[in-house]
mmCIF file of C-alpha atoms in Angstrom:
data_model
loop_
_atom_site.group_PDB
_atom_site.id
_atom_site.type_symbol
_atom_site.label_atom_id
_atom_site.label_comp_id
_atom_site.label_asym_id
_atom_site.label_seq_id
_atom_site.Cartn_x
_atom_site.Cartn_y
_atom_site.Cartn_z
ATOM 1 C CA MET A 1 14.877 27.792 -17.566
ATOM 2 C CA SER A 2 13.806 24.250 -17.888
ATOM 3 C CA LYS A 3 12.750 22.223 -15.560
ATOM 4 C CA THR A 4 14.442 19.532 -13.695
ATOM 5 C CA LEU A 5 13.301 15.853 -12.987
ATOM 6 C CA TYR A 6 12.571 16.838 -9.316
ATOM 7 C CA ASP A 7 10.427 19.579 -10.047
ATOM 8 C CA ILE A 8 8.235 17.475 -12.454
ATOM 9 C CA ALA A 9 8.427 14.475 -10.042
ATOM 10 C CA TYR A 10 6.910 17.276 -7.071
ATOM 11 C CA ASP A 11 4.116 18.204 -9.724
ATOM 12 C CA PHE A 12 3.495 14.432 -9.915
ATOM 13 C CA GLU A 13 2.849 14.558 -6.430
ATOM 14 C CA LYS A 14 0.560 17.384 -6.644
ATOM 15 C CA ILE A 15 -1.436 15.524 -9.369
ATOM 16 C CA LEU A 16 -1.041 12.713 -7.528
ATOM 17 C CA ARG A 17 -3.267 13.784 -4.732
ATOM 18 C CA GLN A 18 -5.645 15.090 -6.990
ATOM 19 C CA SER A 19 -6.238 11.671 -8.680
ATOM 20 C CA ASN A 20 -9.975 9.987 -8.602
ATOM 21 C CA GLU A 21 -7.192 6.827 -6.318
ATOM 22 C CA TYR A 22 -5.599 8.937 -3.726
ATOM 23 C CA THR A 23 -8.864 10.878 -3.159
ATOM 24 C CA ASN A 24 -10.798 7.611 -2.297
ATOM 25 C CA LEU A 25 -7.791 6.149 -0.510
ATOM 26 C CA LYS A 26 -8.054 9.037 2.042
ATOM 27 C CA ARG A 27 -11.575 9.243 2.060
ATOM 28 C CA MET A 28 -11.341 5.907 2.925
ATOM 29 C CA TYR A 29 -8.747 6.167 5.674
ATOM 30 C CA THR A 30 -10.550 8.893 7.236
ATOM 31 C CA GLU A 31 -13.792 7.341 7.363
ATOM 32 C CA VAL A 32 -12.327 3.678 9.130
ATOM 33 C CA ASN A 33 -10.279 6.184 11.615
ATOM 34 C CA ALA A 34 -13.555 7.937 11.901
ATOM 35 C CA ASP A 35 -15.083 4.668 13.411
ATOM 36 C CA PRO A 36 -13.063 3.396 16.674
ATOM 37 C CA VAL A 37 -13.747 -0.581 15.885
ATOM 38 C CA ALA A 38 -12.615 -0.243 12.964
ATOM 39 C CA LYS A 39 -9.773 2.067 13.500
ATOM 40 C CA GLN A 40 -8.824 -0.766 16.519
ATOM 41 C CA LEU A 41 -9.489 -3.900 14.215
ATOM 42 C CA PHE A 42 -7.275 -2.376 11.507
ATOM 43 C CA ASN A 43 -4.625 -1.094 13.688
ATOM 44 C CA LYS A 44 -4.641 -4.934 15.189
ATOM 45 C CA PHE A 45 -4.217 -6.312 11.387
ATOM 46 C CA ASN A 46 -1.379 -3.918 10.775
ATOM 47 C CA ASN A 47 0.119 -4.472 13.459
ATOM 48 C CA SER A 48 0.059 -8.421 12.883
ATOM 49 C CA GLN A 49 0.981 -7.757 9.343
ATOM 50 C CA MET A 50 4.356 -5.942 9.456
ATOM 51 C CA GLU A 51 5.463 -8.459 12.752
ATOM 52 C CA LEU A 52 5.068 -11.183 11.111
ATOM 53 C CA GLU A 53 6.837 -9.803 8.143
ATOM 54 C CA LYS A 54 9.378 -8.601 10.302
ATOM 55 C CA LYS A 55 9.734 -12.554 11.434
ATOM 56 C CA GLN A 56 10.004 -13.735 7.992
ATOM 57 C CA MET A 57 12.741 -11.215 6.786
ATOM 58 C CA GLU A 58 14.864 -11.820 10.101
ATOM 59 C CA GLY A 59 14.678 -15.536 9.350
ATOM 60 C CA GLN A 60 12.877 -16.513 12.643
ATOM 61 C CA GLN A 61 10.551 -19.376 12.074
ATOM 62 C CA ILE A 62 6.249 -18.305 12.567
ATOM 63 C CA LEU A 63 4.444 -20.478 14.543
ATOM 64 C CA GLN A 64 1.409 -22.176 12.836
ATOM 65 C CA GLN A 65 -0.318 -20.189 15.798
ATOM 66 C CA GLU A 66 0.638 -17.256 14.753
ATOM 67 C CA VAL A 67 -0.165 -18.057 10.974
ATOM 68 C CA GLU A 68 -4.244 -19.148 12.630
ATOM 69 C CA ALA A 69 -4.212 -15.972 14.873
ATOM 70 C CA PHE A 70 -3.862 -13.597 11.561
ATOM 71 C CA GLN A 71 -5.592 -15.135 9.611
ATOM 72 C CA LYS A 72 -8.416 -14.850 12.103
ATOM 73 C CA ILE A 73 -8.022 -11.405 11.984
ATOM 74 C CA ALA A 74 -8.036 -11.377 8.761
ATOM 75 C CA ALA A 75 -11.358 -12.739 8.440
ATOM 76 C CA THR A 76 -12.712 -10.271 10.570
ATOM 77 C CA VAL A 77 -11.678 -7.231 8.748
ATOM 78 C CA GLN A 78 -12.937 -8.842 5.227
ATOM 79 C CA ARG A 79 -15.801 -8.933 6.649
ATOM 80 C CA ASN A 80 -15.532 -4.837 7.755
ATOM 81 C CA LYS A 81 -16.902 -3.095 4.965
ATOM 82 C CA LYS A 82 -15.214 0.312 5.805
ATOM 83 C CA ILE A 83 -11.923 -1.717 6.030
ATOM 84 C CA SER A 84 -12.331 -3.543 3.185
ATOM 85 C CA GLU A 85 -12.885 -0.381 1.109
ATOM 86 C CA LEU A 86 -9.856 1.161 2.079
ATOM 87 C CA MET A 87 -8.022 -2.064 1.636
ATOM 88 C CA LYS A 88 -9.088 -2.116 -1.578
ATOM 89 C CA ALA A 89 -8.695 1.753 -2.580
ATOM 90 C CA ASP A 90 -5.287 0.806 -1.255
ATOM 91 C CA HIS A 91 -4.677 -1.619 -3.986
ATOM 92 C CA GLN A 92 -5.831 0.835 -6.794
ATOM 93 C CA VAL A 93 -3.315 3.128 -5.888
ATOM 94 C CA ASN A 94 -0.737 0.755 -5.268
ATOM 95 C CA ILE A 95 -1.232 -0.892 -9.303
ATOM 96 C CA LEU A 96 -1.790 2.872 -10.358
ATOM 97 C CA ILE A 97 2.300 3.613 -9.025
ATOM 98 C CA MET A 98 3.045 0.263 -10.457
ATOM 99 C CA GLU A 99 1.896 1.029 -13.488
ATOM 100 C CA LEU A 100 3.668 4.650 -13.337
ATOM 101 C CA ASN A 101 6.858 2.594 -12.020
ATOM 102 C CA LYS A 102 6.916 1.133 -15.212
ATOM 103 C CA ILE A 103 6.239 3.417 -17.547
ATOM 104 C CA ILE A 104 9.478 5.643 -15.659
ATOM 105 C CA THR A 105 11.468 3.571 -15.546
ATOM 106 C CA LYS A 106 11.445 1.998 -19.433
ATOM 107 C CA PRO A 107 14.472 3.645 -19.928
ATOM 108 C CA ILE A 108 16.812 2.062 -17.616
ATOM 109 C CA GLN A 109 14.606 -1.600 -18.370
ATOM 110 C CA GLU A 110 15.452 -1.137 -22.108
ATOM 111 C CA ILE A 111 18.958 -0.237 -21.309
ATOM 112 C CA TYR A 112 19.379 -3.823 -19.308
ATOM 113 C CA GLY A 113 16.768 -5.284 -21.410
ATOM 114 C CA ASN A 114 19.276 -5.544 -24.312
ATOM 115 C CA PHE A 115 22.095 -6.924 -22.062
ATOM 116 C CA GLU A 116 23.223 -10.368 -23.304
#
């Protein structure tokens, strides 16, 4: 019996969980959550970011004071070593996923890339 694409995807999930990028992200996330100050700051940053994104997606105007408040939180987050390392790890996982997505979707891109 041959493997289906779903079987391969589940195998890939297991491999991803063992990758350096994923294990580093998980470790950094655990460290941030173990530090009450970092955890609170990270949650505040995420909530603020999601709120601004929601307003933008809904076509609502984002006020200058909201932008300034977010920038202040972001600056504080960047100075927190644990959160900064978590964000770097998250970025590395996202790069990995984007690169893998390019590989996975290559057959589709080949079809539409030849469309004229």
